[in-house]
Amino acid sequence: MIIDIHGHYTTAPKALELWRNQQIASIKAPTTKPAVSALVITDDDIRETIEQNQLRQMRERGLDLVLFSPRASFMAHHIGDFQVSSTWASICNELCYRVTRLFPEHFLPIAMLPQSPGVAPETCVPELVRCVEEYGCVAINLNPDPSGGHWTSPPLTDPHWYPIYERMVEYDVPAMIHVSTSCNACFHTTGAHYINADTTAFMQLIQGDLFARFPTLRFVIPHGGGAAPYHWGRYRGLAQELKKPTLAEHLLHNVFFDTCVYHQPGIDLLTRVVPVENILFASEMIGAVRGIDPETGHHYDDTKRYLDAAALSPEDKRRIYETNARRVYPRVHAALAQKGQ
């Protein structure tokens, strides 16, 4: 089985974007605030967007299961206040849940949180609980920078975040550390802000001692871990200067990297530097990079091709494609076990 841990509903029906535009406009004109009931998306609308996009590409690429969350760039936690984020998160999470109900063999849900700059993270807990208990979400996406590129929140190791971590531990769900849109003109959203955030999260975790307090907490750092695997010696050296244990002792029981790296040399380096036990297959299919690579004739985000070509044993490939996902996402394993898979 091949499990893709990084999928977003980037092809959601147009009605979702139109409703969101109305919601954003109503921040300055409250009387125009759209009702949640005004958003009408039928099951047929969902089927059309999935069957012609994600499901078609999954079949073409030989993928079996995608862990599916709302579109990351649409989270836009910096827009409006907590109530705006809360309503928007609820709508997006329900929509992804509907996808997983319509295509239960191919998708499992991951929840976004209703984060908002300057608002205490415990306000996100009710939505986290609802999504795990009612929707069967197997993980959450956690934005370390709800300000959208200005980094006004404390580091991920700060007690500020503990209310979320406590629920993650209680439910045994990991978090993908994933920022949203950048509203800072210095940082292109997908080309700079995403990669900056991945790298920043890794360094924050090196500097702190979060996993001494939460030994079973698990994070996935996407997009190949930002700069971390490609400057591994730098981070090993910084950990040493900070009088921290080695990276293997300090972080690698709790921190994992996905394979959203869109060229063969990058995948080759990732799989040579990072222990195989810490790598999980992902493609971010129909996400940030959707074009075809003229050097290969294939889509950049067809990451299975790179892993298939990597100098790895069949057993190591199986770990990356399936075994590690079952271990890092226990609710995925439980869901598959119920189906006899």
Tab-separated table of C-alpha atoms in Angstrom:
chain	number	residue	atom	x	y	z
A	1	MET	CA	0.000	0.000	0.000
A	2	ILE	CA	1.146	3.539	-0.780
A	3	ILE	CA	-0.021	6.225	1.656
A	4	ASP	CA	0.379	9.898	0.715
A	5	ILE	CA	0.348	11.865	3.968
A	6	HIS	CA	0.160	15.342	2.408
A	7	GLY	CA	-2.961	16.128	0.413
A	8	HIS	CA	-5.041	19.312	0.347
A	9	TYR	CA	-8.447	20.006	-1.162
A	10	THR	CA	-7.019	22.483	-3.660
A	11	THR	CA	-9.718	21.619	-6.205
A	12	ALA	CA	-12.729	22.389	-4.003
A	13	PRO	CA	-15.849	23.597	-5.812
A	14	LYS	CA	-15.796	27.264	-6.829
A	15	ALA	CA	-18.700	27.966	-4.490
A	16	LEU	CA	-16.335	27.617	-1.522
A	17	GLU	CA	-14.049	30.398	-2.744
A	18	LEU	CA	-17.011	32.658	-3.581
A	19	TRP	CA	-18.437	32.193	-0.081
A	20	ARG	CA	-15.041	32.919	1.449
A	21	ASN	CA	-14.717	36.106	-0.591
A	22	GLN	CA	-18.073	37.239	0.770
A	23	GLN	CA	-17.004	36.416	4.303
A	24	ILE	CA	-13.813	38.449	3.925
A	25	ALA	CA	-15.697	41.393	2.421
A	26	SER	CA	-18.136	41.331	5.337
A	27	ILE	CA	-15.335	42.055	7.812
A	28	LYS	CA	-15.615	45.695	6.743
A	29	ALA	CA	-19.350	45.497	6.015
A	30	PRO	CA	-20.896	43.282	8.715
A	31	THR	CA	-24.404	43.500	7.301
A	32	THR	CA	-23.233	41.539	4.245
A	33	LYS	CA	-21.959	38.596	6.293
A	34	PRO	CA	-22.975	35.387	4.489
A	35	ALA	CA	-24.825	32.667	6.343
A	36	VAL	CA	-23.162	29.278	6.495
A	37	SER	CA	-26.351	27.855	5.011
A	38	ALA	CA	-25.812	30.029	1.923
A	39	LEU	CA	-22.925	27.788	0.912
A	40	VAL	CA	-24.413	24.955	-1.108
A	41	ILE	CA	-22.093	22.209	-2.334
A	42	THR	CA	-23.686	18.950	-3.401
A	43	ASP	CA	-22.163	15.484	-3.248
A	44	ASP	CA	-22.079	15.520	-7.043
A	45	ASP	CA	-20.060	18.751	-6.930
A	46	ILE	CA	-17.545	17.042	-4.664
A	47	ARG	CA	-17.405	13.877	-6.744
A	48	GLU	CA	-16.681	15.873	-9.876
A	49	THR	CA	-13.797	17.811	-8.328
A	50	ILE	CA	-12.209	14.689	-6.827
A	51	GLU	CA	-12.761	12.162	-9.604
A	52	GLN	CA	-11.352	14.433	-12.298
A	53	ASN	CA	-8.391	15.549	-10.222
A	54	GLN	CA	-6.967	13.812	-7.151
A	55	LEU	CA	-8.512	10.401	-7.749
A	56	ARG	CA	-7.513	10.351	-11.401
A	57	GLN	CA	-3.910	11.186	-10.553
A	58	MET	CA	-3.835	8.696	-7.684
A	59	ARG	CA	-4.799	5.940	-10.098
A	60	GLU	CA	-2.282	7.086	-12.689
A	61	ARG	CA	0.532	7.181	-10.109
A	62	GLY	CA	-0.391	4.055	-8.161
A	63	LEU	CA	-1.337	5.722	-4.872
A	64	ASP	CA	-3.823	4.027	-2.565
A	65	LEU	CA	-4.637	6.458	0.242
A	66	VAL	CA	-4.285	10.214	0.775
A	67	LEU	CA	-4.487	12.000	4.124
A	68	PHE	CA	-6.620	14.949	3.133
A	69	SER	CA	-6.913	18.414	4.674
A	70	PRO	CA	-8.234	21.843	3.694
A	71	ARG	CA	-6.160	23.882	1.279
A	72	ALA	CA	-3.221	25.249	3.263
A	73	SER	CA	-2.996	28.630	1.544
A	74	PHE	CA	-6.744	29.128	2.119
A	75	MET	CA	-6.430	28.766	5.909
A	76	ALA	CA	-5.310	32.423	5.965
A	77	HIS	CA	-5.458	32.721	9.734
A	78	HIS	CA	-4.332	36.340	9.565
A	79	ILE	CA	-7.680	37.407	8.044
A	80	GLY	CA	-10.344	38.678	10.425
A	81	ASP	CA	-10.739	37.599	14.019
A	82	PHE	CA	-11.177	34.275	15.778
A	83	GLN	CA	-14.857	34.075	14.863
A	84	VAL	CA	-14.008	34.438	11.186
A	85	SER	CA	-11.376	31.704	11.453
A	86	SER	CA	-13.659	29.474	13.496
A	87	THR	CA	-16.479	29.582	10.965
A	88	TRP	CA	-14.098	29.096	8.047
A	89	ALA	CA	-12.276	26.162	9.665
A	90	SER	CA	-15.563	24.449	10.480
A	91	ILE	CA	-16.760	24.738	6.878
A	92	CYS	CA	-13.478	23.517	5.386
A	93	ASN	CA	-13.147	20.600	7.790
A	94	GLU	CA	-16.688	19.447	7.101
A	95	LEU	CA	-16.052	19.597	3.369
A	96	CYS	CA	-12.938	17.403	3.640
A	97	TYR	CA	-14.871	15.012	5.843
A	98	ARG	CA	-17.514	14.743	3.127
A	99	VAL	CA	-14.792	13.836	0.642
A	100	THR	CA	-13.664	11.009	2.903
A	101	ARG	CA	-17.245	9.757	3.294
A	102	LEU	CA	-17.784	9.718	-0.465
A	103	PHE	CA	-14.406	8.057	-1.147
A	104	PRO	CA	-13.671	6.099	2.050
A	105	GLU	CA	-11.201	3.731	0.376
A	106	HIS	CA	-9.006	6.571	-0.851
A	107	PHE	CA	-9.048	9.447	1.685
A	108	LEU	CA	-8.815	10.009	5.440
A	109	PRO	CA	-9.362	13.485	6.977
A	110	ILE	CA	-6.923	15.874	8.599
A	111	ALA	CA	-8.222	19.001	10.371
A	112	MET	CA	-7.211	22.623	10.128
A	113	LEU	CA	-7.491	24.664	13.317
A	114	PRO	CA	-9.279	28.020	13.766
A	115	GLN	CA	-6.109	29.863	14.714
A	116	SER	CA	-6.015	33.634	14.895
A	117	PRO	CA	-3.123	36.037	15.648
A	118	GLY	CA	-2.944	37.034	19.297
A	119	VAL	CA	-5.659	34.570	20.316
A	120	ALA	CA	-4.858	31.834	22.824
A	121	PRO	CA	-4.438	28.396	21.204
A	122	GLU	CA	-6.867	26.790	23.646
A	123	THR	CA	-9.637	28.388	21.593
A	124	CYS	CA	-8.757	25.826	18.888
A	125	VAL	CA	-9.329	22.844	21.158
A	126	PRO	CA	-13.117	22.452	20.611
A	127	GLU	CA	-12.640	22.197	16.829
A	128	LEU	CA	-9.772	19.738	17.293
A	129	VAL	CA	-11.945	17.584	19.566
A	130	ARG	CA	-14.925	17.760	17.193
A	131	CYS	CA	-12.853	16.780	14.191
A	132	VAL	CA	-11.233	13.808	15.900
A	133	GLU	CA	-14.350	12.529	17.651
A	134	GLU	CA	-16.994	13.260	14.999
A	135	TYR	CA	-15.076	13.208	11.732
A	136	GLY	CA	-12.408	10.660	12.587
A	137	CYS	CA	-9.556	13.026	11.728
A	138	VAL	CA	-6.217	11.263	11.944
A	139	ALA	CA	-4.062	14.400	12.427
A	140	ILE	CA	-4.115	18.183	12.476
A	141	ASN	CA	-2.323	20.913	10.583
A	142	LEU	CA	-0.717	23.399	12.959
A	143	ASN	CA	0.275	26.871	11.748
A	144	PRO	CA	3.289	28.172	13.722
A	145	ASP	CA	2.714	31.664	12.269
A	146	PRO	CA	-0.965	32.681	12.195
A	147	SER	CA	0.133	36.259	11.441
A	148	GLY	CA	0.926	35.285	7.857
A	149	GLY	CA	4.632	35.951	7.578
A	150	HIS	CA	5.274	38.343	10.483
A	151	TRP	CA	5.952	35.682	13.145
A	152	THR	CA	4.193	37.257	16.108
A	153	SER	CA	3.559	33.968	17.944
A	154	PRO	CA	5.962	32.401	20.444
A	155	PRO	CA	8.195	29.508	19.338
A	156	LEU	CA	6.610	26.074	19.105
A	157	THR	CA	8.440	25.086	22.303
A	158	ASP	CA	6.683	27.783	24.352
A	159	PRO	CA	3.910	26.898	26.855
A	160	HIS	CA	1.649	29.080	24.682
A	161	TRP	CA	1.063	25.961	22.527
A	162	TYR	CA	0.647	23.411	25.314
A	163	PRO	CA	-3.184	23.252	25.266
A	164	ILE	CA	-3.038	21.943	21.700
A	165	TYR	CA	-0.197	19.546	22.463
A	166	GLU	CA	-2.059	18.121	25.439
A	167	ARG	CA	-4.998	17.191	23.211
A	168	MET	CA	-2.698	15.816	20.529
A	169	VAL	CA	-1.161	13.512	23.107
A	170	GLU	CA	-4.571	12.556	24.501
A	171	TYR	CA	-5.876	11.582	21.061
A	172	ASP	CA	-2.520	10.272	19.817
A	173	VAL	CA	-2.597	12.404	16.670
A	174	PRO	CA	0.409	14.068	15.040
A	175	ALA	CA	0.529	17.573	13.617
A	176	MET	CA	1.932	18.654	10.305
A	177	ILE	CA	3.643	22.002	10.867
A	178	HIS	CA	2.200	23.964	7.974
A	179	VAL	CA	1.930	27.720	7.511
A	180	SER	CA	-0.642	29.391	5.283
A	181	THR	CA	-0.622	32.374	2.957
A	182	SER	CA	2.065	35.001	3.403
A	183	CYS	CA	0.811	38.573	3.663
A	184	ASN	CA	4.409	39.799	3.900
A	185	ALA	CA	5.601	40.920	0.468
A	186	CYS	CA	9.128	39.766	1.309
A	187	PHE	CA	8.037	36.117	1.338
A	188	HIS	CA	6.412	34.368	-1.589
A	189	THR	CA	3.888	31.983	-0.054
A	190	THR	CA	4.959	28.646	-1.521
A	191	GLY	CA	8.481	29.475	-2.672
A	192	ALA	CA	9.735	31.192	0.470
A	193	HIS	CA	7.250	31.287	3.360
A	194	TYR	CA	6.555	27.536	3.346
A	195	ILE	CA	10.227	26.572	3.223
A	196	ASN	CA	11.222	29.272	5.737
A	197	ALA	CA	8.606	27.987	8.167
A	198	ASP	CA	9.704	24.366	7.843
A	199	THR	CA	13.276	25.380	8.597
A	200	THR	CA	12.255	27.716	11.417
A	201	ALA	CA	10.155	25.025	13.096
A	202	PHE	CA	13.042	22.578	13.018
A	203	MET	CA	15.438	25.097	14.576
A	204	GLN	CA	12.918	26.031	17.263
A	205	LEU	CA	12.639	22.379	18.226
A	206	ILE	CA	16.424	22.081	18.428
A	207	GLN	CA	16.590	25.084	20.769
A	208	GLY	CA	13.948	23.824	23.181
A	209	ASP	CA	13.230	20.729	25.235
A	210	LEU	CA	9.634	20.202	24.214
A	211	PHE	CA	9.807	16.432	23.935
A	212	ALA	CA	11.080	16.035	27.481
A	213	ARG	CA	7.668	17.319	28.552
A	214	PHE	CA	5.689	15.630	25.758
A	215	PRO	CA	7.638	12.457	24.903
A	216	THR	CA	4.910	11.038	22.638
A	217	LEU	CA	4.217	14.264	20.718
A	218	ARG	CA	4.857	13.893	16.994
A	219	PHE	CA	5.408	16.523	14.300
A	220	VAL	CA	5.752	16.161	10.561
A	221	ILE	CA	7.741	18.889	8.850
A	222	PRO	CA	6.633	19.041	5.209
A	223	HIS	CA	8.326	19.936	1.932
A	224	GLY	CA	11.286	17.732	2.741
A	225	GLY	CA	11.936	19.533	6.018
A	226	GLY	CA	12.758	22.911	4.502
A	227	ALA	CA	16.507	23.502	4.611
A	228	ALA	CA	17.146	21.052	7.451
A	229	PRO	CA	18.180	17.873	5.598
A	230	TYR	CA	20.268	19.840	3.142
A	231	HIS	CA	22.221	21.636	5.898
A	232	TRP	CA	22.255	18.733	8.342
A	233	GLY	CA	25.806	19.449	9.469
A	234	ARG	CA	24.840	23.010	10.378
A	235	TYR	CA	22.010	21.806	12.604
A	236	ARG	CA	24.081	19.051	14.173
A	237	GLY	CA	26.714	21.675	14.943
A	238	LEU	CA	24.203	24.160	16.346
A	239	ALA	CA	22.703	21.490	18.588
A	240	GLN	CA	26.196	20.710	19.844
A	241	GLU	CA	26.925	24.386	20.560
A	242	LEU	CA	23.617	24.659	22.443
A	243	LYS	CA	24.694	21.705	24.607
A	244	LYS	CA	21.808	19.610	23.297
A	245	PRO	CA	21.950	15.865	22.694
A	246	THR	CA	22.544	14.688	19.154
A	247	LEU	CA	19.690	15.228	16.711
A	248	ALA	CA	18.944	11.516	16.795
A	249	GLU	CA	18.589	11.600	20.585
A	250	HIS	CA	16.954	15.026	20.814
A	251	LEU	CA	14.424	15.121	17.966
A	252	LEU	CA	14.210	12.091	15.738
A	253	HIS	CA	11.891	10.099	18.002
A	254	ASN	CA	9.333	12.856	17.507
A	255	VAL	CA	10.052	14.728	14.251
A	256	PHE	CA	9.491	13.402	10.755
A	257	PHE	CA	9.912	14.708	7.202
A	258	ASP	CA	7.811	14.214	4.109
A	259	THR	CA	8.947	13.752	0.514
A	260	CYS	CA	7.491	16.863	-1.127
A	261	VAL	CA	10.806	17.517	-2.844
A	262	TYR	CA	10.361	17.910	-6.569
A	263	HIS	CA	13.543	16.644	-8.148
A	264	GLN	CA	15.605	13.474	-8.022
A	265	PRO	CA	18.781	14.919	-6.432
A	266	GLY	CA	16.715	16.374	-3.593
A	267	ILE	CA	15.034	13.059	-2.836
A	268	ASP	CA	18.360	11.263	-3.089
A	269	LEU	CA	19.947	13.604	-0.563
A	270	LEU	CA	16.946	13.467	1.776
A	271	THR	CA	17.009	9.675	1.871
A	272	ARG	CA	20.779	9.578	2.431
A	273	VAL	CA	20.860	12.143	5.245
A	274	VAL	CA	17.659	11.501	7.214
A	275	PRO	CA	17.074	8.051	8.721
A	276	VAL	CA	14.555	6.073	6.702
A	277	GLU	CA	12.394	5.694	9.835
A	278	ASN	CA	11.836	9.468	9.786
A	279	ILE	CA	10.690	9.859	6.172
A	280	LEU	CA	7.068	9.604	5.057
A	281	PHE	CA	5.855	9.548	1.492
A	282	ALA	CA	3.955	12.634	0.339
A	283	SER	CA	3.368	14.511	-2.880
A	284	GLU	CA	1.189	17.568	-2.088
A	285	MET	CA	-0.571	16.481	-5.273
A	286	ILE	CA	-2.238	19.315	-7.224
A	287	GLY	CA	-0.685	21.733	-4.773
A	288	ALA	CA	2.011	24.371	-4.880
A	289	VAL	CA	3.759	23.057	-8.010
A	290	ARG	CA	1.390	21.723	-10.645
A	291	GLY	CA	3.367	21.993	-13.872
A	292	ILE	CA	5.271	19.437	-15.914
A	293	ASP	CA	9.050	19.315	-15.615
A	294	PRO	CA	10.462	19.771	-19.141
A	295	GLU	CA	13.525	17.759	-18.142
A	296	THR	CA	11.495	14.644	-17.347
A	297	GLY	CA	8.152	15.129	-19.074
A	298	HIS	CA	6.368	14.320	-15.821
A	299	HIS	CA	4.625	16.429	-13.188
A	300	TYR	CA	6.991	17.881	-10.605
A	301	ASP	CA	4.769	16.588	-7.797
A	302	ASP	CA	4.857	12.968	-8.980
A	303	THR	CA	7.213	12.188	-6.121
A	304	LYS	CA	6.633	8.440	-6.326
A	305	ARG	CA	8.795	8.410	-9.452
A	306	TYR	CA	11.715	9.881	-7.510
A	307	LEU	CA	11.401	7.400	-4.658
A	308	ASP	CA	11.062	4.483	-7.044
A	309	ALA	CA	14.354	5.585	-8.628
A	310	ALA	CA	16.158	6.209	-5.326
A	311	ALA	CA	18.920	3.856	-4.189
A	312	LEU	CA	16.846	2.256	-1.450
A	313	SER	CA	16.103	-1.352	-0.612
A	314	PRO	CA	12.563	-2.657	-1.170
A	315	GLU	CA	12.107	-2.788	2.597
A	316	ASP	CA	13.193	0.840	3.044
A	317	LYS	CA	10.814	1.930	0.290
A	318	ARG	CA	7.996	0.054	1.992
A	319	ARG	CA	8.762	1.912	5.227
A	320	ILE	CA	8.570	5.268	3.468
A	321	TYR	CA	5.477	4.376	1.450
A	322	GLU	CA	3.442	2.718	4.189
A	323	THR	CA	4.963	1.437	7.421
A	324	ASN	CA	6.117	4.797	8.777
A	325	ALA	CA	2.722	6.387	8.113
A	326	ARG	CA	0.970	3.654	10.076
A	327	ARG	CA	3.382	4.225	12.976
A	328	VAL	CA	3.344	8.037	13.016
A	329	TYR	CA	-0.430	8.181	12.397
A	330	PRO	CA	-1.856	5.414	14.637
A	331	ARG	CA	-5.408	6.323	13.666
A	332	VAL	CA	-4.559	5.604	10.049
A	333	HIS	CA	-3.351	2.156	11.047
A	334	ALA	CA	-6.515	1.586	13.100
A	335	ALA	CA	-8.758	2.692	10.225
A	336	LEU	CA	-6.969	0.375	7.788
A	337	ALA	CA	-6.991	-2.485	10.255
A	338	GLN	CA	-10.773	-2.178	10.537
A	339	LYS	CA	-10.936	-2.692	6.785
A	340	GLY	CA	-8.590	-5.646	6.961
A	341	GLN	CA	-5.729	-3.763	5.297
